[in-house]
Coordinates of C-alpha atoms in Angstrom, one line a residue:
Chain A
M1 CA 23.2 -13.7 -1.8
D2 CA 23.0 -16.2 -4.6
A3 CA 20.2 -17.3 -6.9
N4 CA 18.2 -20.5 -6.9
T5 CA 17.6 -20.7 -3.2
S6 CA 14.7 -23.1 -2.5
V7 CA 12.6 -20.4 -0.8
P8 CA 10.4 -18.8 -3.5
L9 CA 11.7 -15.3 -4.0
E10 CA 8.2 -13.8 -3.8
K11 CA 7.9 -15.0 -0.2
I12 CA 10.9 -13.0 0.9
G13 CA 9.6 -9.5 1.8
V14 CA 12.7 -7.6 0.7
I15 CA 13.7 -5.7 -2.4
D16 CA 14.3 -8.5 -4.8
L17 CA 17.6 -8.6 -6.7
Y18 CA 16.6 -11.4 -9.0
G19 CA 14.2 -11.5 -11.9
T20 CA 13.0 -14.7 -13.5
I21 CA 11.7 -15.5 -16.9
E22 CA 10.6 -18.6 -18.6
T23 CA 12.1 -19.4 -21.9
P24 CA 10.3 -21.2 -24.8
E25 CA 12.3 -24.2 -23.8
N26 CA 10.4 -24.2 -20.5
V27 CA 13.5 -23.3 -18.6
V28 CA 13.2 -20.8 -15.9
L29 CA 16.2 -18.4 -16.0
T30 CA 17.2 -16.1 -13.1
F31 CA 18.8 -12.8 -13.7
R32 CA 20.6 -10.6 -11.2
L33 CA 19.1 -7.2 -11.7
A34 CA 21.2 -4.1 -11.5
G35 CA 20.2 -1.5 -8.9
P36 CA 20.4 2.2 -9.0
G37 CA 23.9 2.3 -7.4
L38 CA 25.6 0.3 -10.1
R39 CA 23.7 2.0 -12.8
L40 CA 24.7 5.4 -11.4
W41 CA 28.3 4.3 -11.7
A42 CA 27.8 3.1 -15.3
Y43 CA 26.0 6.4 -16.1
S44 CA 28.9 8.4 -14.6
I45 CA 31.4 6.6 -16.8
D46 CA 29.2 7.2 -19.9
F47 CA 28.8 10.8 -18.9
L48 CA 32.6 11.1 -18.7
V49 CA 32.9 9.5 -22.1
R50 CA 30.4 11.8 -23.7
F51 CA 31.9 14.8 -22.0
L52 CA 35.3 13.9 -23.2
V53 CA 34.1 13.3 -26.8
I54 CA 32.4 16.7 -26.8
A55 CA 35.3 18.5 -25.2
L56 CA 38.1 16.9 -27.3
S57 CA 36.2 17.3 -30.6
G58 CA 35.6 20.9 -29.4
I59 CA 39.4 21.4 -29.2
V60 CA 39.8 19.9 -32.7
V61 CA 37.1 22.1 -34.0
M62 CA 38.6 25.2 -32.6
I63 CA 41.9 24.4 -34.3
M64 CA 40.1 23.6 -37.6
S65 CA 38.0 26.7 -37.4
I66 CA 41.1 28.9 -37.9
G67 CA 41.4 27.7 -41.5
L68 CA 37.8 26.7 -42.2
P69 CA 35.2 28.6 -40.3
G70 CA 31.7 27.4 -39.9
I71 CA 31.5 23.8 -41.0
P72 CA 33.6 22.2 -38.2
M73 CA 31.6 24.2 -35.7
G74 CA 28.3 22.9 -37.3
M75 CA 29.7 19.3 -37.2
W76 CA 30.6 19.8 -33.6
L77 CA 27.1 20.8 -32.7
L78 CA 25.9 17.6 -34.5
I79 CA 28.4 15.6 -32.4
W80 CA 27.0 17.2 -29.3
F81 CA 23.5 16.4 -30.4
F82 CA 24.4 12.8 -31.0
M83 CA 26.1 12.5 -27.6
E84 CA 23.0 13.9 -26.0
W85 CA 20.3 11.9 -27.8
G86 CA 22.0 9.1 -29.7
Y87 CA 24.9 7.8 -27.7
F88 CA 23.0 5.5 -25.4
A89 CA 20.5 4.3 -28.0
A90 CA 23.1 3.6 -30.6
S91 CA 25.4 1.7 -28.2
E92 CA 22.7 -0.3 -26.6
G93 CA 21.0 -1.0 -30.0
F94 CA 24.2 -2.0 -31.8
F95 CA 26.3 -3.6 -29.1
R96 CA 23.6 -5.8 -27.6
G97 CA 22.5 -3.7 -24.7
K98 CA 25.9 -2.4 -23.6
T99 CA 27.3 1.1 -23.4
I100 CA 30.9 1.7 -22.4
G101 CA 29.9 2.4 -18.8
K102 CA 27.7 -0.7 -18.7
H103 CA 30.5 -2.8 -20.2
A104 CA 32.9 -1.6 -17.6
L105 CA 30.5 -2.7 -14.8
S106 CA 29.3 -5.9 -16.6
L107 CA 25.8 -4.6 -17.0
R108 CA 23.6 -5.3 -19.9
V109 CA 20.2 -4.2 -21.0
I110 CA 17.9 -7.0 -22.2
Q111 CA 14.2 -7.3 -23.1
D112 CA 12.3 -8.6 -20.1
E113 CA 11.6 -11.8 -22.0
G114 CA 15.3 -12.4 -21.9
Y115 CA 15.9 -11.6 -25.5
P116 CA 18.6 -9.1 -26.7
I117 CA 17.3 -5.6 -26.7
S118 CA 15.7 -4.5 -30.0
F119 CA 16.7 -1.4 -31.8
W120 CA 13.4 0.3 -31.1
S121 CA 13.4 -0.6 -27.5
A122 CA 16.9 0.9 -27.2
L123 CA 15.7 4.1 -28.8
L124 CA 12.6 4.3 -26.7
R125 CA 14.2 3.6 -23.3
N126 CA 16.8 6.2 -24.0
F127 CA 14.5 8.9 -25.5
L128 CA 12.5 8.6 -22.3
R129 CA 15.6 9.6 -20.3
A130 CA 14.2 13.1 -20.8
A131 CA 11.2 12.1 -18.7
D132 CA 13.2 10.0 -16.2
F133 CA 15.5 12.9 -15.6
L134 CA 12.8 15.2 -14.4
P135 CA 12.5 17.2 -12.2
F136 CA 16.2 17.0 -11.6
F137 CA 18.8 14.3 -12.0
Y138 CA 16.7 11.2 -12.6
C139 CA 14.2 11.8 -9.7
F140 CA 11.3 10.2 -11.6
G141 CA 13.5 7.4 -12.8
F142 CA 14.6 6.7 -9.2
I143 CA 11.1 6.8 -7.9
S144 CA 10.0 4.5 -10.6
M145 CA 12.8 2.1 -9.8
M146 CA 11.7 1.9 -6.2
F147 CA 8.0 1.3 -7.0
A148 CA 7.9 -0.6 -10.2
G149 CA 10.0 -3.5 -9.0
K150 CA 12.9 -5.0 -11.0
F151 CA 14.5 -1.5 -10.8
L152 CA 12.7 -0.3 -13.9
R153 CA 12.9 3.4 -14.7
L154 CA 10.1 4.9 -16.9
G155 CA 12.1 4.1 -20.0
D156 CA 12.5 0.5 -19.0
I157 CA 8.8 0.1 -18.4
A158 CA 7.8 1.5 -21.7
A159 CA 10.4 -0.4 -23.7
G160 CA 10.0 -3.6 -21.8
T161 CA 13.6 -3.8 -20.9
M162 CA 15.6 -4.5 -17.7
V163 CA 19.2 -4.0 -16.7
I164 CA 21.0 -7.1 -15.5
Q165 CA 24.4 -7.8 -14.0
E166 CA 26.3 -10.4 -15.9
R167 CA 28.6 -12.8 -14.1
R168 CA 31.6 -14.5 -15.5
V169 CA 30.4 -17.9 -16.6
K170 CA 32.7 -20.3 -14.8
L171 CA 32.2 -23.9 -14.0
P172 CA 32.4 -24.2 -10.2
R173 CA 35.3 -26.3 -8.9
E174 CA 34.5 -29.5 -7.1
P175 CA 35.9 -29.4 -3.5
I176 CA 38.7 -31.6 -4.7
I177 CA 40.4 -31.5 -1.3
L178 CA 37.6 -33.7 0.0
E179 CA 39.4 -36.7 -1.6
K180 CA 42.0 -36.7 1.1
I181 CA 39.6 -36.4 4.0
Q182 CA 38.9 -39.4 6.1
P183 CA 35.3 -40.3 6.9
L184 CA 34.3 -40.1 10.5
D185 CA 34.8 -43.2 12.5
R186 CA 31.4 -45.0 12.6
T187 CA 31.9 -45.9 16.2
D188 CA 32.1 -42.2 17.1
I189 CA 28.6 -41.3 15.8
G190 CA 25.1 -42.4 16.4
S191 CA 22.4 -43.5 14.0
F192 CA 21.4 -40.0 12.8
V193 CA 21.7 -39.4 9.0
P194 CA 21.9 -35.8 7.9
A195 CA 19.4 -34.8 5.2
H196 CA 20.4 -34.5 1.6
R197 CA 19.9 -30.8 1.8
T198 CA 22.3 -30.5 4.6
L199 CA 25.0 -32.3 2.6
V200 CA 24.4 -30.1 -0.4
L201 CA 24.7 -27.1 1.9
I202 CA 28.0 -28.3 3.2
E203 CA 29.3 -29.0 -0.3
E204 CA 28.4 -25.6 -1.4
F205 CA 29.9 -24.0 1.6
L206 CA 33.2 -25.9 1.1
E207 CA 33.2 -25.1 -2.6
R208 CA 33.1 -21.4 -1.9
R209 CA 35.2 -21.4 1.3
F210 CA 37.9 -19.5 -0.6
V211 CA 35.9 -16.3 -0.5
L212 CA 36.2 -16.3 3.3
T213 CA 39.2 -15.9 5.5
H214 CA 40.2 -19.0 7.4
R215 CA 38.9 -17.6 10.7
R216 CA 35.6 -16.4 9.3
G217 CA 35.1 -19.7 7.6
H218 CA 35.5 -21.6 10.8
E219 CA 33.3 -19.1 12.6
M220 CA 30.4 -19.7 10.1
A221 CA 30.9 -23.4 10.0
S222 CA 30.9 -23.7 13.8
I223 CA 27.1 -23.1 13.9
L224 CA 26.2 -26.0 11.8
A225 CA 29.1 -28.1 13.1
G226 CA 27.8 -27.7 16.7
I227 CA 24.3 -28.8 15.8
L228 CA 25.4 -31.7 13.7
A229 CA 27.8 -32.9 16.4
K230 CA 25.0 -32.9 18.9
K231 CA 22.6 -34.7 16.6
L232 CA 25.2 -37.2 15.5
D233 CA 26.1 -37.7 19.2
F234 CA 29.7 -37.3 18.1
Q235 CA 32.1 -39.0 20.5
G236 CA 35.4 -38.2 18.9
Q237 CA 37.8 -35.3 19.6
E238 CA 36.1 -32.2 21.0
S239 CA 38.7 -30.0 19.4
L240 CA 37.7 -31.1 15.9
V241 CA 34.2 -29.6 16.4
E242 CA 35.4 -26.6 18.4
D243 CA 38.6 -25.6 16.7
Y244 CA 38.2 -26.9 13.2
P245 CA 34.5 -26.9 12.4
M246 CA 35.2 -26.7 8.6
A247 CA 37.2 -29.9 8.8
F248 CA 34.4 -31.5 10.8
L249 CA 31.8 -30.5 8.3
A250 CA 34.0 -31.9 5.5
R251 CA 34.3 -35.2 7.3
V252 CA 30.6 -35.4 7.9
Y253 CA 30.1 -34.8 4.2
V254 CA 32.5 -37.5 3.2
T255 CA 30.9 -39.9 5.7
F256 CA 27.4 -39.6 4.4
H257 CA 27.7 -38.5 0.8
P258 CA 26.8 -41.6 -1.3
T259 CA 29.1 -40.8 -4.2
M260 CA 32.1 -39.8 -2.2
S261 CA 33.8 -43.2 -2.6
A262 CA 36.9 -41.3 -3.8
E263 CA 37.4 -43.4 -6.9
D264 CA 37.7 -40.6 -9.4
D265 CA 40.4 -38.1 -9.5
D266 CA 40.1 -37.2 -13.1
D267 CA 37.9 -34.2 -12.4
A268 CA 40.9 -32.5 -11.0
A269 CA 42.9 -33.7 -14.0
A270 CA 40.3 -32.3 -16.4
E271 CA 40.5 -29.0 -14.5
R272 CA 44.2 -28.8 -15.0
A273 CA 43.9 -29.8 -18.6
Q274 CA 41.3 -27.2 -19.4
K275 CA 43.6 -24.4 -20.4
P276 CA 45.6 -26.2 -23.2
R277 CA 42.4 -27.9 -24.4
R278 CA 40.7 -24.5 -24.9
K279 CA 43.3 -23.6 -27.4
T280 CA 42.8 -26.7 -29.5
V281 CA 39.1 -26.2 -29.5
V282 CA 39.5 -22.8 -31.0
A283 CA 41.3 -24.3 -34.0
Y284 CA 38.3 -26.2 -35.4
Chain G
M1 CA 20.5 -42.5 -10.6
I2 CA 23.6 -40.8 -12.0
S3 CA 25.8 -39.0 -9.4
K4 CA 26.6 -35.4 -9.6
R5 CA 30.2 -36.0 -10.3
E6 CA 29.5 -38.5 -13.0
F7 CA 27.0 -36.1 -14.5
R8 CA 29.6 -33.3 -14.5
R9 CA 32.2 -35.5 -16.1
Q10 CA 29.9 -36.6 -18.8
R11 CA 28.6 -33.2 -19.7
R12 CA 31.5 -30.9 -19.2
E13 CA 32.9 -31.4 -22.7
D14 CA 29.6 -30.1 -24.2
W15 CA 29.5 -27.2 -21.8
A16 CA 33.0 -26.2 -22.7
R17 CA 32.2 -26.4 -26.4
F18 CA 29.0 -24.4 -25.9
T19 CA 31.0 -21.7 -24.1
E20 CA 33.4 -21.6 -27.0
L21 CA 30.6 -21.0 -29.4
I22 CA 29.1 -18.3 -27.2
R23 CA 32.4 -16.6 -26.9
K24 CA 32.7 -16.6 -30.7
V25 CA 29.7 -14.3 -31.3
D26 CA 29.4 -12.6 -28.0
N27 CA 29.4 -8.8 -27.8
S28 CA 29.2 -8.3 -31.5
S29 CA 26.3 -8.6 -33.9
R30 CA 28.7 -8.8 -36.8
R31 CA 30.3 -12.1 -36.1
K32 CA 28.3 -15.1 -37.3
F33 CA 28.2 -18.9 -37.0
T34 CA 28.9 -21.1 -39.9
A35 CA 26.1 -23.5 -40.9
E36 CA 27.5 -26.4 -39.0
E37 CA 28.2 -24.3 -36.0
S38 CA 24.6 -23.0 -36.0
S39 CA 23.2 -26.5 -35.9
E40 CA 25.7 -27.5 -33.3
F41 CA 24.8 -24.5 -31.3
S42 CA 21.1 -25.2 -31.3
R43 CA 21.7 -28.8 -30.4
L44 CA 24.0 -27.9 -27.5
F45 CA 21.6 -25.1 -26.4
R46 CA 18.8 -27.6 -25.9
M47 CA 21.0 -30.0 -24.1
V48 CA 22.3 -27.3 -21.7
C49 CA 18.7 -26.3 -21.1
N50 CA 18.0 -29.9 -20.2
D51 CA 21.1 -30.1 -18.0
L52 CA 19.9 -27.1 -16.1
S53 CA 16.5 -28.7 -15.4
I54 CA 18.2 -31.9 -14.2
V55 CA 20.6 -30.0 -11.9
R56 CA 17.7 -28.0 -10.4
S57 CA 15.4 -30.9 -10.0
R58 CA 18.0 -33.0 -8.3
D59 CA 19.1 -30.3 -6.0
W60 CA 22.7 -30.5 -7.0
G61 CA 23.7 -27.2 -5.5
T62 CA 23.5 -23.6 -6.5
G63 CA 27.0 -23.4 -7.9
L64 CA 26.4 -25.7 -10.8
A65 CA 22.9 -24.5 -11.3
L66 CA 24.1 -20.9 -11.4
Y67 CA 26.7 -21.9 -14.0
L68 CA 24.2 -23.6 -16.2
N69 CA 21.7 -20.8 -15.7
D70 CA 24.2 -18.3 -17.0
L71 CA 25.2 -20.5 -19.9
V72 CA 21.6 -20.9 -20.9
T73 CA 21.0 -17.1 -20.5
K74 CA 23.9 -16.3 -22.8
G75 CA 22.7 -19.0 -25.3
H76 CA 19.2 -17.7 -25.1
N77 CA 20.4 -14.2 -25.8
I78 CA 22.2 -15.4 -28.9
F79 CA 19.6 -17.9 -30.1
Y80 CA 16.8 -15.3 -30.1
K81 CA 18.7 -12.3 -31.3
S82 CA 17.2 -10.2 -34.0
P83 CA 19.0 -9.7 -37.2
P84 CA 21.4 -6.8 -37.3
S85 CA 20.2 -3.4 -38.5
R86 CA 21.2 -2.2 -41.9
L87 CA 21.1 1.0 -43.9
H88 CA 18.3 -0.2 -46.3
Q89 CA 16.1 -0.8 -43.2
F90 CA 16.5 2.8 -42.3
L91 CA 15.5 3.8 -45.9
R92 CA 12.5 1.6 -45.8
F93 CA 11.5 3.1 -42.4
V94 CA 11.6 6.6 -43.8
G95 CA 10.1 5.6 -47.1
S96 CA 7.1 3.7 -45.9
E97 CA 7.0 2.4 -42.3
F98 CA 7.0 5.8 -40.7
P99 CA 4.3 7.4 -42.8
R100 CA 2.2 4.2 -42.4
T101 CA 2.6 4.2 -38.6
F102 CA 1.8 7.9 -38.7
R103 CA -1.5 7.3 -40.5
R104 CA -2.5 4.5 -38.2
N105 CA -2.2 7.0 -35.3
F106 CA -3.6 9.9 -37.2
L107 CA -6.0 11.0 -34.5
Y108 CA -3.2 11.6 -32.0
F109 CA -1.5 13.8 -34.5
C110 CA -4.7 15.8 -34.9
V111 CA -5.0 16.4 -31.2
A112 CA -1.3 17.4 -30.9
A113 CA -1.6 19.6 -34.0
A114 CA -4.6 21.3 -32.5
L115 CA -2.8 21.8 -29.2
F116 CA 0.2 23.3 -31.0
F117 CA -1.3 25.3 -33.9
V118 CA -4.5 26.7 -32.3
P119 CA -2.7 28.6 -29.5
M120 CA 0.0 29.6 -32.0
M121 CA -2.6 31.2 -34.4
I122 CA -4.5 32.9 -31.6
T123 CA -1.3 34.3 -30.1
W124 CA -0.1 35.4 -33.5
G125 CA -3.4 37.1 -34.3
V126 CA -3.6 38.9 -31.0
V127 CA 0.0 40.0 -30.8
Q128 CA 0.1 41.1 -34.4
R129 CA -2.7 43.6 -33.6
R130 CA -1.2 44.7 -30.3
P131 CA 2.5 44.0 -30.4
E132 CA 3.0 45.5 -26.9
L133 CA 1.2 42.4 -25.5
A134 CA 4.2 40.2 -26.6
A135 CA 6.2 41.6 -23.6
R136 CA 3.8 39.7 -21.3
I137 CA 4.8 36.4 -22.8
L138 CA 8.5 36.9 -23.6
P139 CA 11.2 39.0 -22.1
A140 CA 11.7 42.3 -24.0
A141 CA 15.3 41.6 -24.8
M142 CA 14.4 38.4 -26.7
L143 CA 11.7 40.3 -28.7
D144 CA 14.2 43.1 -29.6
Q145 CA 16.7 40.5 -30.7
A146 CA 14.0 38.8 -32.9
E147 CA 13.0 42.1 -34.4
E148 CA 16.6 43.1 -35.0
Q149 CA 17.2 39.8 -36.8
Y150 CA 14.4 40.3 -39.3
K151 CA 14.8 44.1 -39.7
Q152 CA 17.7 43.6 -42.0
A153 CA 16.4 43.1 -45.5
E154 CA 19.4 40.8 -46.3
F155 CA 20.3 38.0 -44.2
K156 CA 23.9 37.3 -43.3
K157 CA 25.7 35.9 -46.3
F158 CA 25.9 32.2 -47.0
G159 CA 28.8 30.3 -45.6
A160 CA 30.4 30.0 -42.2
E161 CA 27.4 31.2 -40.2
R162 CA 24.9 28.9 -41.9
A163 CA 26.7 25.7 -41.2
V164 CA 26.9 26.6 -37.6
M165 CA 23.2 27.4 -37.5
G166 CA 22.5 24.1 -39.2
G167 CA 24.1 22.2 -36.3
F168 CA 22.4 24.5 -33.8
Y169 CA 18.9 23.9 -35.4
V170 CA 19.4 20.1 -35.3
R171 CA 20.4 20.1 -31.7
N172 CA 17.8 22.6 -30.5
N173 CA 14.8 21.5 -32.5
V174 CA 15.2 17.8 -32.4
G175 CA 15.9 18.2 -28.7
I176 CA 12.6 20.0 -28.2
A177 CA 10.7 17.4 -30.3
L178 CA 12.2 14.5 -28.4
R179 CA 11.6 16.0 -25.1
C180 CA 8.0 16.8 -26.1
F181 CA 7.6 13.1 -27.0
A182 CA 9.4 11.7 -23.9
M183 CA 7.3 13.7 -21.5
G184 CA 4.2 12.1 -22.9
I185 CA 4.9 9.2 -20.5
L186 CA 3.8 11.5 -17.6
L187 CA 0.3 10.7 -18.6
G188 CA 0.6 13.0 -21.5
T189 CA 0.9 16.2 -19.4
G190 CA 4.4 17.0 -20.4
T191 CA 3.6 16.7 -24.1
V192 CA 0.6 19.0 -23.8
Y193 CA 2.7 21.5 -21.9
V194 CA 5.5 21.6 -24.4
L195 CA 3.1 21.9 -27.4
L196 CA 1.1 24.7 -25.8
M197 CA 4.2 26.5 -24.7
N198 CA 6.0 26.3 -28.0
G199 CA 2.8 27.2 -29.9
I200 CA 2.4 30.3 -27.8
V201 CA 6.0 31.4 -27.9
I202 CA 6.3 30.9 -31.7
G203 CA 3.0 32.7 -32.2
A204 CA 4.1 35.6 -30.1
V205 CA 7.5 36.0 -31.9
V206 CA 6.0 35.8 -35.3
G207 CA 3.0 38.0 -34.4
Y208 CA 5.4 40.6 -32.8
V209 CA 7.8 40.8 -35.8
V210 CA 4.9 40.9 -38.2
G211 CA 3.2 43.6 -36.1
M212 CA 6.3 45.7 -36.1
G213 CA 6.1 45.7 -39.9
H214 CA 8.7 43.1 -41.0
D215 CA 6.1 40.7 -42.3
E216 CA 7.8 39.9 -45.6
Q217 CA 11.2 39.1 -44.1
I218 CA 9.9 36.8 -41.4
L219 CA 7.2 35.0 -43.4
S220 CA 9.4 34.4 -46.4
F221 CA 12.0 33.1 -44.0
I222 CA 9.8 30.6 -42.1
V223 CA 7.5 29.4 -44.9
S224 CA 10.0 26.8 -46.3
H225 CA 11.4 25.1 -43.3
G226 CA 8.1 25.6 -41.3
S227 CA 6.6 22.9 -43.5
F228 CA 8.8 20.2 -42.0
E229 CA 9.6 21.8 -38.7
L230 CA 6.1 22.8 -37.4
T231 CA 4.6 19.6 -38.7
A232 CA 7.3 17.5 -37.1
I233 CA 6.8 19.0 -33.7
A234 CA 3.1 18.1 -33.9
V235 CA 4.1 14.6 -35.1
A236 CA 6.4 14.1 -32.2
G237 CA 3.7 15.5 -29.9
G238 CA 1.3 12.8 -31.3
G239 CA 3.9 10.2 -30.4
G240 CA 4.0 11.5 -26.8
L241 CA 0.2 11.5 -26.6
I242 CA 0.2 7.8 -27.6
L243 CA 2.4 7.1 -24.6
G244 CA 0.1 9.0 -22.3
D245 CA -3.1 7.5 -23.7
A246 CA -1.6 4.0 -23.5
I247 CA -1.4 4.5 -19.7
V248 CA -4.7 6.4 -19.3
H249 CA -6.8 4.1 -21.5
P250 CA -5.2 0.7 -21.4
G251 CA -8.3 -1.1 -22.6
A252 CA -8.2 -4.8 -21.9
R253 CA -4.5 -4.9 -21.1
S254 CA -2.8 -3.9 -17.9
R255 CA -1.4 -0.3 -18.0
I256 CA 2.2 -1.5 -18.2
D257 CA 1.4 -4.0 -21.0
S258 CA -0.5 -1.4 -22.9
L259 CA 2.4 1.1 -22.6
R260 CA 4.8 -1.5 -23.8
T261 CA 2.7 -2.6 -26.8
R262 CA 2.1 0.9 -28.1
G263 CA 5.5 2.2 -27.1
V264 CA 7.0 0.8 -30.3
E265 CA 4.7 2.7 -32.6
A266 CA 5.1 5.8 -30.5
V267 CA 8.9 5.8 -30.7
Q268 CA 8.8 5.1 -34.4
I269 CA 6.7 8.2 -34.8
A270 CA 9.1 10.2 -32.7
C271 CA 12.0 8.9 -34.7
G272 CA 10.3 9.9 -37.9
A273 CA 9.7 13.4 -36.5
A274 CA 13.4 13.6 -35.6
V275 CA 14.3 12.8 -39.2
M276 CA 11.9 15.4 -40.5
L277 CA 13.4 18.0 -38.2
M278 CA 16.9 17.3 -39.5
V279 CA 15.6 18.0 -43.0
A280 CA 13.9 21.1 -41.7
A281 CA 17.2 22.2 -40.1
M282 CA 19.1 21.9 -43.4
I283 CA 16.4 23.9 -45.1
E284 CA 16.4 26.5 -42.4
A285 CA 20.1 26.8 -42.5
F286 CA 20.9 26.8 -46.2
W287 CA 17.7 27.8 -48.0
S288 CA 15.5 30.0 -45.9
P289 CA 18.0 32.8 -45.5
A290 CA 19.1 32.8 -49.1
P291 CA 19.4 36.3 -50.6
I292 CA 16.8 35.8 -53.3
P293 CA 13.4 37.5 -53.9
S294 CA 10.6 36.5 -51.5
E295 CA 8.4 35.2 -54.4
Y296 CA 10.8 32.3 -54.9
K297 CA 10.7 31.4 -51.3
Y298 CA 7.0 31.5 -51.1
A299 CA 6.8 29.2 -54.1
A300 CA 9.3 26.8 -52.7
G301 CA 7.7 27.0 -49.3
G302 CA 4.3 26.1 -50.9
L303 CA 5.8 23.2 -52.7
L304 CA 7.5 21.9 -49.5
W305 CA 4.2 22.1 -47.6
I306 CA 2.5 20.1 -50.3
L307 CA 5.5 17.6 -50.3
V308 CA 5.1 17.1 -46.5
I309 CA 1.4 16.5 -46.8
L310 CA 1.8 14.1 -49.7
Y311 CA 4.6 12.3 -47.9
L312 CA 2.7 11.8 -44.7
S313 CA -0.5 10.8 -46.5
L314 CA 0.7 8.8 -49.4
A315 CA 4.2 7.3 -48.8
G316 CA 4.2 3.6 -48.4
R317 CA 0.6 3.3 -49.4
G318 CA 1.1 0.9 -52.3
G319 CA 2.8 -1.8 -50.3
E320 CA 0.4 -1.6 -47.4
T321 CA -1.6 -4.7 -48.3
A322 CA 1.4 -6.6 -49.7

């Protein structure tokens, strides 16, 4: 479930989690949209925050009202009003599309051209909650999300906004461990050369193998490993393909990848050096 | 052709520096770049955009492309952010932008006002003559309560009670107006319903109380804040009708585009109406129930009506061409 697959997203007939926009720099950016489930969680957190603010200030007001009747109570009603109509608009408008709940779930509201949300859009999309809420608990909003695409509720459609999931921006690690892997013996394989795409696929799989358990990783790798072994007419150990398909894929990768001549180890060194360097960068 | 590893090695310094810059201003519109940082940022931004295109076109895997995609996204978000909002912008909005936007969309206001005031006047007139009809519109308990409230010649004294009511009026009335606006997106039907409904209910209450012979108390009470309050409800209704009309009559645009284009003006109008209603709430809480002779209230009320009309028709006019 990651972006940038080579199949155009329009051609996949499923609910699309990704939105794309084209920037003025002619770069196409992909966004991971936030669906109703995540947004419900964020809403629940915000609801709790608003409820607590109203309840806690209510207690303060009750205490203050003993000495000073009237005014604290009036202020409390204003706070209540603000929590009802202003909380979302103000936090999205002033904190670049984030409320406390959205922040907790790394969601952000942006304009659908990719720009930060404007103040008026924040106001509009949140005033229109009153319509999305109808007839009870965001029914219209949910229906709109299902039919408008991009999970837009009515407020999003009118304000030209969308809610996206933000990822932690992290440079992916190179599969460093490949350095130590021996290429396959040329005498064990035929003349078949795997396509560049296949090698890229293997590389990505190995890059991300840490998200899988060892067993599941081998299980998934065995499909491709089996096919490749057949195509390559692999004559080496059977057990390599059958018991350690991930290792087999790694060796195929090392064998055929043009730049895997194992001359540079400084990528790993840079990786290790990154933490101290970050501190020095902050200084200037 | 440069290899992927070579490429990464050459570019990662820039990516790291770009990340640093992003981190510096992320999540707060208050933090800013220095002049050098700004130009460094825009240079790096273009380079990272370029890197992303290279990675994509050479098919160097989703991991790296995703990383750069997210870097560019963050950069894009910062590069094109609008300047932070300030107080004087709010004052300019109230002082000139809102009345101008209002006048540009005057027809919507007229329709909303008709939907609100005409049923109000009819109900008022009918119920004043035959107060028993009011019970068909509103529950009897509510009518009794309304009559009770205006029966007393003197309103409750200033102080504690009034501040509470001020808060209540803000929450209640602004809530009604914003709901009236928001429901305009349901092809205008919600707005029409809220306007008609409120017009009829207000007309019935006033007609009933006047019909029971408390005309001076209620009229002197509502004349002042009514200027801002009733007008503002129709103004908000006009905003809601813009939303509905944008969908029903999109013109050359698609319906969604039309809604989006006109949504900004609509929400500005609704926001102006909300400000007007807050003013109305303060008048209603602290001036309208003042224990002073009714003549003063009528005089002040008249002035306030003129003020509202002048504000909506003239404010911001001078600078319009500038």
